[in-house]
Tab-separated table of C-alpha atoms in Angstrom:
chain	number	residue	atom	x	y	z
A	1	UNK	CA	53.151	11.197	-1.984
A	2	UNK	CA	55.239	9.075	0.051
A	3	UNK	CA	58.002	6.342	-1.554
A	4	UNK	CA	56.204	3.452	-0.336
A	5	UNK	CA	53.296	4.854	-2.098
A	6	UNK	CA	54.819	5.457	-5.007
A	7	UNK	CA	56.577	1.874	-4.533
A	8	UNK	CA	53.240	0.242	-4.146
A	9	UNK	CA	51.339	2.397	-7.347
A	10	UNK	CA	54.733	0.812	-9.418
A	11	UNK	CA	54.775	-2.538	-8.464
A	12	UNK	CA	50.909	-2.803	-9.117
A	13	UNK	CA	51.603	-1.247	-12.340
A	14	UNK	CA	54.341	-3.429	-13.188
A	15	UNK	CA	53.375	-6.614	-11.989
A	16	UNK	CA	49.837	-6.503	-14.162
A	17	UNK	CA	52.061	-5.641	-17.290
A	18	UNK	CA	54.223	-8.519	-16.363
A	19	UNK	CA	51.398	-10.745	-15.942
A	20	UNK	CA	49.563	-10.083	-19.295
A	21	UNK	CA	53.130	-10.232	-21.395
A	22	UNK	CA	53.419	-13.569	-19.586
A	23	UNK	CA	50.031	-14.924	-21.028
A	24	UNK	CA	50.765	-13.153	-24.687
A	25	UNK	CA	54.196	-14.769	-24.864
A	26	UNK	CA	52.646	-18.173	-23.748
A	27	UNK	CA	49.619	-17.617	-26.462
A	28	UNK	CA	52.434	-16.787	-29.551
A	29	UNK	CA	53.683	-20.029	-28.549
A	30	UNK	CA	50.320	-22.070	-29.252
A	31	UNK	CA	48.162	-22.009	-32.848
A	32	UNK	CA	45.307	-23.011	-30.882
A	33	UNK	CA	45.886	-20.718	-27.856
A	34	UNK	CA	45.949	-17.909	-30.320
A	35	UNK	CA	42.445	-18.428	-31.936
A	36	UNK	CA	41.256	-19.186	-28.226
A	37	UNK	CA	42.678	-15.769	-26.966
A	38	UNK	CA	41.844	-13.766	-30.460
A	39	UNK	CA	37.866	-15.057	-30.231
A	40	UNK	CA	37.065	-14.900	-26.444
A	41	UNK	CA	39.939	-12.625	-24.953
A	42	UNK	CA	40.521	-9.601	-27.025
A	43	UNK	CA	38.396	-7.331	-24.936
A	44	UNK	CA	40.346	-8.708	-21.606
A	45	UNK	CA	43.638	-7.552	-24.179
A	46	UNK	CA	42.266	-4.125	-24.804
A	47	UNK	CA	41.212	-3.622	-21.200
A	48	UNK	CA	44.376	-4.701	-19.544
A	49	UNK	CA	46.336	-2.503	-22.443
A	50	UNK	CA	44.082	0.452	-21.707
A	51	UNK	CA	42.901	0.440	-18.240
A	52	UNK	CA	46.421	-0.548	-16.543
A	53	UNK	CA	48.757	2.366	-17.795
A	54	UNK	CA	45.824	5.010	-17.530
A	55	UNK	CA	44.889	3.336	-13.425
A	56	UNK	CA	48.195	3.509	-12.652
A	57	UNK	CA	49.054	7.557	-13.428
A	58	UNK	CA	45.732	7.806	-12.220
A	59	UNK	CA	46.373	6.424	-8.652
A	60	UNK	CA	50.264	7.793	-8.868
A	61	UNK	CA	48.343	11.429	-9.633
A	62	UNK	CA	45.109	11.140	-7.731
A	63	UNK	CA	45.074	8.219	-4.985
A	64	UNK	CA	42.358	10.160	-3.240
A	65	UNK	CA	39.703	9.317	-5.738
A	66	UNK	CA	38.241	5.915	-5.981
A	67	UNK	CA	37.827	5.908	-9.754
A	68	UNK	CA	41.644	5.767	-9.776
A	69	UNK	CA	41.813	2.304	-7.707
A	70	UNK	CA	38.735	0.811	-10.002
A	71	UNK	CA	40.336	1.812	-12.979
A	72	UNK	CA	43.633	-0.045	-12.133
A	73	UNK	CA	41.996	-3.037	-10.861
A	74	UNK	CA	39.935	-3.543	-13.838
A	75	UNK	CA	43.431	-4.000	-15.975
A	76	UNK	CA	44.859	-6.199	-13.555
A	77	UNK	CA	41.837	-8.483	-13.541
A	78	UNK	CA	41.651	-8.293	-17.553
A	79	UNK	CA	44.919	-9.441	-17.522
A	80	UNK	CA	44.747	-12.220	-14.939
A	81	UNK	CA	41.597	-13.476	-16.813
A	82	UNK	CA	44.448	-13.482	-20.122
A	83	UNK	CA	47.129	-14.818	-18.729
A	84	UNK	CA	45.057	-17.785	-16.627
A	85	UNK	CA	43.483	-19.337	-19.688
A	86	UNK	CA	46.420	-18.977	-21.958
A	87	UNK	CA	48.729	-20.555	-19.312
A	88	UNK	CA	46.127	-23.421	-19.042
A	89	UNK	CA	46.074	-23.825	-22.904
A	90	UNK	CA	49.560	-23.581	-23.773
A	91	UNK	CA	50.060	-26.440	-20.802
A	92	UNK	CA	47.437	-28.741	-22.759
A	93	UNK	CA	48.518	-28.068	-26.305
A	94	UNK	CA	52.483	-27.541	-25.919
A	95	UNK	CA	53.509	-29.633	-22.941
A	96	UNK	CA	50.734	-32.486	-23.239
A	97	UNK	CA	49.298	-31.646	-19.647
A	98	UNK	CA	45.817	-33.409	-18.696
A	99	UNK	CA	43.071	-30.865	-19.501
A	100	UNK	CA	41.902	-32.218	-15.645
A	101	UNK	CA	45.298	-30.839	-13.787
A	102	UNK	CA	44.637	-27.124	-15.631
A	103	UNK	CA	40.980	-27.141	-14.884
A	104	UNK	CA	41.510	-25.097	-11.773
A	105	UNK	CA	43.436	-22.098	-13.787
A	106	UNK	CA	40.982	-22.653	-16.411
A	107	UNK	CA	37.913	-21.913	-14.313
A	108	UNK	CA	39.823	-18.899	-12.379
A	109	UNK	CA	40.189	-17.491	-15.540
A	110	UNK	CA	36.561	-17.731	-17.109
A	111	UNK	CA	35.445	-16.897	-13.878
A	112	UNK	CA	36.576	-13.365	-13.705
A	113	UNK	CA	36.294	-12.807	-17.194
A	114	UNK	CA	33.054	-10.927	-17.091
A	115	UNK	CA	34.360	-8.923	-14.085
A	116	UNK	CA	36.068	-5.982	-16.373
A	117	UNK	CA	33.239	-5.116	-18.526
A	118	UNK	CA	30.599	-4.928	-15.594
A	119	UNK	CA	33.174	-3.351	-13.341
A	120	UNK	CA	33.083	-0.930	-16.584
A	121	UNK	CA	28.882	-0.596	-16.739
A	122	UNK	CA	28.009	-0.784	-13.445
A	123	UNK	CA	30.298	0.797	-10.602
A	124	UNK	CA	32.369	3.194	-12.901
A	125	UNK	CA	29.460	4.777	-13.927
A	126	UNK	CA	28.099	4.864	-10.354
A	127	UNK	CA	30.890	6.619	-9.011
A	128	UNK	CA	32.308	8.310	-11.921
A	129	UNK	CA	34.242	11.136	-11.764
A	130	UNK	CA	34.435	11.758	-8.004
A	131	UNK	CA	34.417	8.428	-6.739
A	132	UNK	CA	31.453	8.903	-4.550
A	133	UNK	CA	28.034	7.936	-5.020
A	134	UNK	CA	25.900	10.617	-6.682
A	135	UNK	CA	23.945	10.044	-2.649
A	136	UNK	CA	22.921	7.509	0.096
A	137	UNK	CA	19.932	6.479	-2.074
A	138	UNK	CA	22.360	4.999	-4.551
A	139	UNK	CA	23.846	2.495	-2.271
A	140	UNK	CA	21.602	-0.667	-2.841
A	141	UNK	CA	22.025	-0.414	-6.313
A	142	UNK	CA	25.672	-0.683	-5.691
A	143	UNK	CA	25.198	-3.276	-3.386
A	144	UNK	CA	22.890	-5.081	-5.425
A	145	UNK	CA	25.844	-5.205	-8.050
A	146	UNK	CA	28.418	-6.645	-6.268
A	147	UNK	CA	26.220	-9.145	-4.713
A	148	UNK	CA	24.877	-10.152	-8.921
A	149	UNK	CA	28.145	-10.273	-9.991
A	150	UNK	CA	29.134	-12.524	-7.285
A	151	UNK	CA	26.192	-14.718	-8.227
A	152	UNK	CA	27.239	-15.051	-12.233
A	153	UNK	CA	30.937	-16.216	-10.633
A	154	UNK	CA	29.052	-18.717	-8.148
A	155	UNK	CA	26.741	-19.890	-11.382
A	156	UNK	CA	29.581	-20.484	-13.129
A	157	UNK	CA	31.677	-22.248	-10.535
A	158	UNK	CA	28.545	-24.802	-9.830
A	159	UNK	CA	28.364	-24.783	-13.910
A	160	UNK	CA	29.689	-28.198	-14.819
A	161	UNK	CA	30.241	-27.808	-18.871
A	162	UNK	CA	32.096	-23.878	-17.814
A	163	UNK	CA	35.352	-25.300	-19.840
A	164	UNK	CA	33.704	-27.627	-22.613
A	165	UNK	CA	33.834	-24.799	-25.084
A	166	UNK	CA	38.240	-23.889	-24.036
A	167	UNK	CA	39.219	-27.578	-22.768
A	168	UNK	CA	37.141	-30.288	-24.725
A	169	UNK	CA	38.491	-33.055	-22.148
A	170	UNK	CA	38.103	-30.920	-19.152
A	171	UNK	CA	35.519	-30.861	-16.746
A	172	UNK	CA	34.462	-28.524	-13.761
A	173	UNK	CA	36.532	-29.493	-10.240
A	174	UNK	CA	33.657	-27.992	-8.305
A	175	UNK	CA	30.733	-28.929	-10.187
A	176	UNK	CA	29.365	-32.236	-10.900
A	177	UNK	CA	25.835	-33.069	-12.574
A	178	UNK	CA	23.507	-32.575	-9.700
A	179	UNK	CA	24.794	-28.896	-9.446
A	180	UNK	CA	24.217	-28.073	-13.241
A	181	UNK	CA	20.473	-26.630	-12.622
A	182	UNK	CA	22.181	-24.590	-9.351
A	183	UNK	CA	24.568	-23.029	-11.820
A	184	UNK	CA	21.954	-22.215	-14.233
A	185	UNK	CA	19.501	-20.918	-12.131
A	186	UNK	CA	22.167	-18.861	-10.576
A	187	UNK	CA	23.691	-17.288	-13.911
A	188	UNK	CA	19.918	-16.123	-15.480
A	189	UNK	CA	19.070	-15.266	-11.901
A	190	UNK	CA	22.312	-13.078	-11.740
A	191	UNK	CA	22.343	-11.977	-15.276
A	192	UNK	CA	18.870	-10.003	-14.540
A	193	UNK	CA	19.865	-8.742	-11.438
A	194	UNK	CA	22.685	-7.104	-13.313
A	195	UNK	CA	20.682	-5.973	-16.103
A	196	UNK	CA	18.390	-3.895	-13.660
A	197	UNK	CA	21.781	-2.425	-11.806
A	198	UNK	CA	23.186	-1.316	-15.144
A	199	UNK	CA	19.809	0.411	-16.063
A	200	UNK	CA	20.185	1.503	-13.018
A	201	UNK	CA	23.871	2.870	-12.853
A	202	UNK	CA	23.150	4.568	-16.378
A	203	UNK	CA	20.295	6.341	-14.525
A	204	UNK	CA	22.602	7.311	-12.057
A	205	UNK	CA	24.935	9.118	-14.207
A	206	UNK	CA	22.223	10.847	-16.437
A	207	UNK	CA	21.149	12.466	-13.371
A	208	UNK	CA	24.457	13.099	-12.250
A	209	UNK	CA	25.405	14.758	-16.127
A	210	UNK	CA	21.484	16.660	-15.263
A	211	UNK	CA	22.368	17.966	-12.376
A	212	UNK	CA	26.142	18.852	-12.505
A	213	UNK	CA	28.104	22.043	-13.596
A	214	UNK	CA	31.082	23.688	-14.722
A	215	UNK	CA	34.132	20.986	-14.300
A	216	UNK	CA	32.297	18.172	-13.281
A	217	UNK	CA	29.621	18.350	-16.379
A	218	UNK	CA	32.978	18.546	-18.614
A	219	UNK	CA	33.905	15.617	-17.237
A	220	UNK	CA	31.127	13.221	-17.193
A	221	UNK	CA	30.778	14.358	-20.865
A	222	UNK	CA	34.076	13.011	-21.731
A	223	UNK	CA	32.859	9.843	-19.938
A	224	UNK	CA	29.605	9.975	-21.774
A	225	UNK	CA	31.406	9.893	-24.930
A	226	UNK	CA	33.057	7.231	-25.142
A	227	UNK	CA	30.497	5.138	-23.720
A	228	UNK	CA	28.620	6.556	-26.823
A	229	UNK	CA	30.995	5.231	-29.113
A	230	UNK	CA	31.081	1.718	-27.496
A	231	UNK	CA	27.228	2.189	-28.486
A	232	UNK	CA	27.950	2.890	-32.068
A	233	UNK	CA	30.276	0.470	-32.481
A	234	UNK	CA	28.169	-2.615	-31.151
A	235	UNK	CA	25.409	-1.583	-33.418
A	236	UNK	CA	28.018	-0.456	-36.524
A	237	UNK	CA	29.104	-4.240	-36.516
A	238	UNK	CA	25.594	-6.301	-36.963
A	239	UNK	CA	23.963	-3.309	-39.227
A	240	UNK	CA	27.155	-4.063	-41.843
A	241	UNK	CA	26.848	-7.851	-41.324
A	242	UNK	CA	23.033	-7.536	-42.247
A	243	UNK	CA	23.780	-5.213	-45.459
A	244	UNK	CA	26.018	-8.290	-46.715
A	245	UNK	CA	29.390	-7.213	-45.614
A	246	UNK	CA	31.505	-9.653	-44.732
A	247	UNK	CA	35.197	-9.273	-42.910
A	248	UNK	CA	35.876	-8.926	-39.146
A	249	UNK	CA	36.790	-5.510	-39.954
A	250	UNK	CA	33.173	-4.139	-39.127
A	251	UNK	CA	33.881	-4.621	-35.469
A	252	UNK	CA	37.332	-2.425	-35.646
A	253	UNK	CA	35.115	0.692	-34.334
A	254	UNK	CA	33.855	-0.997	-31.236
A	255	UNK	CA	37.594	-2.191	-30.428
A	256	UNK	CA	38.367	1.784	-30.919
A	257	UNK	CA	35.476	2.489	-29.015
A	258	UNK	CA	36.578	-0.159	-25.941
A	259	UNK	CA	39.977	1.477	-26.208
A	260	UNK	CA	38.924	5.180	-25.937
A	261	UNK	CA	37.285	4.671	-22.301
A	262	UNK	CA	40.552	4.799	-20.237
A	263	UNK	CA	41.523	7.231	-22.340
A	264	UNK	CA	38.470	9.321	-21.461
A	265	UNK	CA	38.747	8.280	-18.319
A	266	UNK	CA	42.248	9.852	-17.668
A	267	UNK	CA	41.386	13.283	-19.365
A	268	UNK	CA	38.641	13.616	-17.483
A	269	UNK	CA	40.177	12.859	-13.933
A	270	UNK	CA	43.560	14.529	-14.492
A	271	UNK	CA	41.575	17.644	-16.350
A	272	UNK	CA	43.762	17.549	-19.407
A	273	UNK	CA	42.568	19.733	-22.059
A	274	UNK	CA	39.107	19.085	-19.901
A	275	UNK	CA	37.425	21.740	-22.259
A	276	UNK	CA	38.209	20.485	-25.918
A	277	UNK	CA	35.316	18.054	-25.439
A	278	UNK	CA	32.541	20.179	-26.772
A	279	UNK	CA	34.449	20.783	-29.893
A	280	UNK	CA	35.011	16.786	-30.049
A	281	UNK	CA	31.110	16.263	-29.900
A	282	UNK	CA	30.330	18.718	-32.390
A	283	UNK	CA	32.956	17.607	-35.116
A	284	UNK	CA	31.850	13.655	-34.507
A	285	UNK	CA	28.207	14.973	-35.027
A	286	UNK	CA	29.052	17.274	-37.631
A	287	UNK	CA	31.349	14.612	-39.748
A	288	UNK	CA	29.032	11.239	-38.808
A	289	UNK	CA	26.271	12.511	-40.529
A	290	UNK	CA	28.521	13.909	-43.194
A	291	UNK	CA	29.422	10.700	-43.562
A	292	UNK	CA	26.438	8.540	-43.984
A	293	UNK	CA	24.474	11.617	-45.971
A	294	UNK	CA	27.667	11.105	-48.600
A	295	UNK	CA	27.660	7.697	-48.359
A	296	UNK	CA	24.180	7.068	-48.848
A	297	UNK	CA	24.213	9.164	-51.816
A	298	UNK	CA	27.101	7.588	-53.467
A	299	UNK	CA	25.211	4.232	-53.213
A	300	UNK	CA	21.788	5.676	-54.361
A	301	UNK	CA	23.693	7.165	-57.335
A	302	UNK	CA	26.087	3.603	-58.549
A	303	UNK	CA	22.952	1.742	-58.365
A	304	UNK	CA	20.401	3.538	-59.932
A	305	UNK	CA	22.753	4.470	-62.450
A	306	UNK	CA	23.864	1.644	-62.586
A	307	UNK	CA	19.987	-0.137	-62.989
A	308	UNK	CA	19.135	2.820	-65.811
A	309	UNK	CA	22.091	2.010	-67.919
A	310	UNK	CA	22.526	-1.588	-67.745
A	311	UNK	CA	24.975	-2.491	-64.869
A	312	UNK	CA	23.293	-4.108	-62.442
A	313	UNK	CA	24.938	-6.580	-60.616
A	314	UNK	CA	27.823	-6.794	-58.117
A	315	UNK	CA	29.721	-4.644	-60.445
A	316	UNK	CA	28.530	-1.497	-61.588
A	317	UNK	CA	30.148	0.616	-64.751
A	318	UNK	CA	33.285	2.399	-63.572
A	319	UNK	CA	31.848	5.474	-65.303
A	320	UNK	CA	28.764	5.329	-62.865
A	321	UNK	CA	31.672	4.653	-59.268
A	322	UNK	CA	33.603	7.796	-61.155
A	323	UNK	CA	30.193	9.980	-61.534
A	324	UNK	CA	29.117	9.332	-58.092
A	325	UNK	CA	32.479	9.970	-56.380
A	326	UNK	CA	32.506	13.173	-58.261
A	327	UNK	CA	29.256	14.116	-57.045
A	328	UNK	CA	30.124	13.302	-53.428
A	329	UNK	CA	33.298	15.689	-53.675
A	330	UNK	CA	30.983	18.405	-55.074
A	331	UNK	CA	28.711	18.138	-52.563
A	332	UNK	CA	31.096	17.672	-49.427
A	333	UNK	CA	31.807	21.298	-48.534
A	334	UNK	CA	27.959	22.238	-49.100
A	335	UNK	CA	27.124	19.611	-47.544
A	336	UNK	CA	29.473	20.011	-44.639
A	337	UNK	CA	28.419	24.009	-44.019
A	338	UNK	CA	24.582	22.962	-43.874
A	339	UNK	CA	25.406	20.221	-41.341
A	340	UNK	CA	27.747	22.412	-39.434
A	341	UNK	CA	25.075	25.173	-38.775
A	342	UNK	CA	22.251	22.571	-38.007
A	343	UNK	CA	24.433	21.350	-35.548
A	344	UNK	CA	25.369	24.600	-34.049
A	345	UNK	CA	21.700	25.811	-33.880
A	346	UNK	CA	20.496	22.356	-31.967
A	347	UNK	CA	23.083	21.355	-29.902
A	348	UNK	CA	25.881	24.462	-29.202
A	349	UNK	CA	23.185	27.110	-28.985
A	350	UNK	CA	25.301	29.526	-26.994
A	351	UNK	CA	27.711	30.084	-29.945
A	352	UNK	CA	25.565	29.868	-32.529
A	353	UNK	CA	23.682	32.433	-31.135
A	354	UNK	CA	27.076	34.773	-30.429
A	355	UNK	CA	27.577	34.260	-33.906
A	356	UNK	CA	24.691	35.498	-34.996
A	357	UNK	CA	25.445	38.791	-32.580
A	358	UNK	CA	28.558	39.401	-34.211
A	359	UNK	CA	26.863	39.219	-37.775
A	360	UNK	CA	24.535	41.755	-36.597
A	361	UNK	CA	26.641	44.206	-35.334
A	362	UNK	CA	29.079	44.151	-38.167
A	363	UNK	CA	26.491	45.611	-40.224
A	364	UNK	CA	25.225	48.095	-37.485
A	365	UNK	CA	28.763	49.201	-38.121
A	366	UNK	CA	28.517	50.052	-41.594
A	367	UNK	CA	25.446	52.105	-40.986
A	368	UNK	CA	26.395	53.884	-37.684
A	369	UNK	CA	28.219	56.721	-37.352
A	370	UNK	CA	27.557	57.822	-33.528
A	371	UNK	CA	30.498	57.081	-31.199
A	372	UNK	CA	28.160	57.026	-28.317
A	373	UNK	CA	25.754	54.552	-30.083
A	374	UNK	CA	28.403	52.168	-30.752
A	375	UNK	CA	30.034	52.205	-27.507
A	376	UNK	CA	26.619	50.922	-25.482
A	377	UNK	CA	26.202	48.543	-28.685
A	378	UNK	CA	29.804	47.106	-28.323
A	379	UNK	CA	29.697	46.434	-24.530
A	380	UNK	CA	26.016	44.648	-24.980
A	381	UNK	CA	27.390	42.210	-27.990
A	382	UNK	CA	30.379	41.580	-25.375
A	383	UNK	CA	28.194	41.171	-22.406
A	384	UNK	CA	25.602	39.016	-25.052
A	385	UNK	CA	29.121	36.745	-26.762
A	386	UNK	CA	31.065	36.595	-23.811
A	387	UNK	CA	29.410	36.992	-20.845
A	388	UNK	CA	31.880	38.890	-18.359
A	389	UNK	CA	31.208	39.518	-14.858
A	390	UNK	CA	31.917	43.477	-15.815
A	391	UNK	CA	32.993	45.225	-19.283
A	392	UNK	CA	33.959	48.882	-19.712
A	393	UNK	CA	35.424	50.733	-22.577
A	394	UNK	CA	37.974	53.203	-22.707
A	395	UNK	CA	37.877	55.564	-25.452
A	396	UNK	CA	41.528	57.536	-26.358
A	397	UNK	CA	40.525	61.221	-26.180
A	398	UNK	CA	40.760	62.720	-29.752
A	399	UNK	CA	43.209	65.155	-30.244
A	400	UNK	CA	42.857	68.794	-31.659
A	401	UNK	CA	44.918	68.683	-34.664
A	402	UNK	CA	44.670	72.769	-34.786
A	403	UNK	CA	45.519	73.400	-31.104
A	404	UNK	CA	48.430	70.686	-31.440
A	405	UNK	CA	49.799	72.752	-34.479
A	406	UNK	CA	50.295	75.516	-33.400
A	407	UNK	CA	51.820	74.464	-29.932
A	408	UNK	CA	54.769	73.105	-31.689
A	409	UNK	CA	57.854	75.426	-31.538
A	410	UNK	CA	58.995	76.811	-35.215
């Protein structure tokens, strides 16, 4: 790597940082700029805080791959859509600036707002890990994308009420009332098109994950992963809200979830600890359904204990929370063993089934006395468990105790 490279891969790196501290410093300074930023921005903060330091090792380490460049420019645009609408709305609420002078900066900023997370859906998966499309049949659909999202931005442009919501007193520069049904035909018209690309993209990589092997399968799976989690946590949210539960708390798992897909993202690319991923799978399987079997038990047991004996209501007897937590602690470690070897026998066959060898021919041993017999056992559980390309054994000669007695001098 050459130093203007390397000069180039810092100042990108440094000049997004110093472009989302710049609209977090002007937020702090605002009451109203913080709610704005805290409701509508937090998933521009966790892309620019995740996606910038991971792009920019990734195109210091491998400028080669186009992943690398997407993944940096997805943090830099999370961070100019920040820093645009805070700088507008510090400007109106600290220095009494007409909302009509900021409108501009306003409008950049909601503009490219919705570029990270389709950036994120659509071409990463596309191209994801080798920056390539999985083959020429795949290129519409990435042309299609960039030509929907570009419609959304136009819809919103010609989109004369864009800033009602941030900037009460504002109105749209390049939109006026006759280009309201433009902008709205234009956004649904777009918002489809990018619906079908993002089925489509997801296809992609499922055929991709299909069809791939060794390195590149342990990679998309790290990919796949996180954007499982995302999953969960977008559905973990809304199932707690309609179960009564009440707190913006139930959406800390999809902020996790947001955060863990540059971090995927960089494992996977820079091959670090590439391999650990199937063991990641299997304990979030393993421990997830730990978790809701437990839970749903403990809340089976408070309640209908709680109905039998009297304590129904909000608050059930602390005898009933202390019964049920006891049972749950009983029950974790039996609980835990059962789920472990379901899991192993559905989805990590391979070991499961070595496992199963090496039970097996731990009791052959007990019963087997033929050194012969054992050898050609031992090299088929290793060829069975491990699966060398070749396996030999070397047995030590025995030694004559008798001969070696009496060649020993007196």
């Amino acid at each position: 790597m050459g130093r203007r490279h390397a000069a180039l891969v810092l100042s990108m790196g440094v000049g997004t940082a110093a472009v989302l501290i710049f609209g977090l410093a002007l937020a702090a300074e605002s009451a109203a700029t913080r709610r704005y930023v805290a409701d509508q921005h937090l998933g521009s903060l966790l892309f620019a805080l995740g996606f910038t330091p991971v792009g920019t090792l990734l195109v210091f380490r491998r400028p080669g791959n186009r992943i690398s460049w997407l993944v940096a420019a997805i943090g830099a645009v999370a961070a100019v859509a920040l820093a645009a609408d805070a700088t507008a709305l510090y400007l109106v609420h600290e220095q009494h600036v007409r909302p009509g002078l900021v409108a501009g900066l306003a409008l950049a900023g909601h503009i490219v707002w919705i570029a990270p997370g389709w950036l994120t859906g659509t071409f990463l998966l596309l191209l994801f890990p080798t920056g390539q499309l999985p083959s020429r049949r795949w290129r519409p659909v990435a042309w299609i994308g960039g030509v929907g999202l570009g419609l959304f931005m136009l819809g919103a442009a010609l989109d004369p009420a864009v800033l009602t919501d941030m900037l009460p007193g504002a109105h749209n520069p390049l939109a006026s009332a006759d280009t309201r049904p433009v902008g709205t035909v234009l956004q649904g018209a777009a918002a489809a098109i990018l619906f079908a690309v993002l089925l489509g993209s997801v296809l992609a990589f499922l055929l991709r994950l299909w069809r791939s092997t060794t390195v590149e399968r342990q990679q998309l799976k790290w990919f796949a992963y996180a954007c499982a989690m995302v999953l969960a946590g977008q559905l973990f949210g809304p199932v707690m809200q309609a179960l009564g539960v009440e707190g913006n708390w139930v959406w800390v798992p999809l902020l996790i979830a947001i955060a863990g897909i540059p971090i995927s993202i960089g494992i996977a690319i820079l091959r670090y600890r590439l391999y650990d991923i199937d063991q990641v799978i299997n304990r979030t399987l393993v421990y997830g359904l730990l978790t809701a079997i437990l839970g749903g038990i403990y809340g089976a047991m408070v309640l209908l204990v709680g109905q039998l004996f009297g304590g129904i209501g909000a608050r059930p007897p602390n005898w009933a929370v202390a019964g049920a937590t006891l049972a749950v602690a009983v029950l974790f470690q039996p609980a835990r063993r059962r789920i472990q070897a379901a899991v192993d026998r559905r989805f990590n066959r391979r070991n499961y089934n070595a496992g199963r060898t090496i039970e097996r021919f731990s009791a052959r041993l007990r019963e087997e006395v033929d050194l012969d017999t054992l050898s050609v056992e031992l090299l088929a559980v290793v060829d069975q468990t491990m699966q060398p390309t070749t396996a030999s054994l070397w047995l030590r000669p025995s030694i004559d105790l008798s001969t070696s007695n009496r060649a020993q001098p007196s």
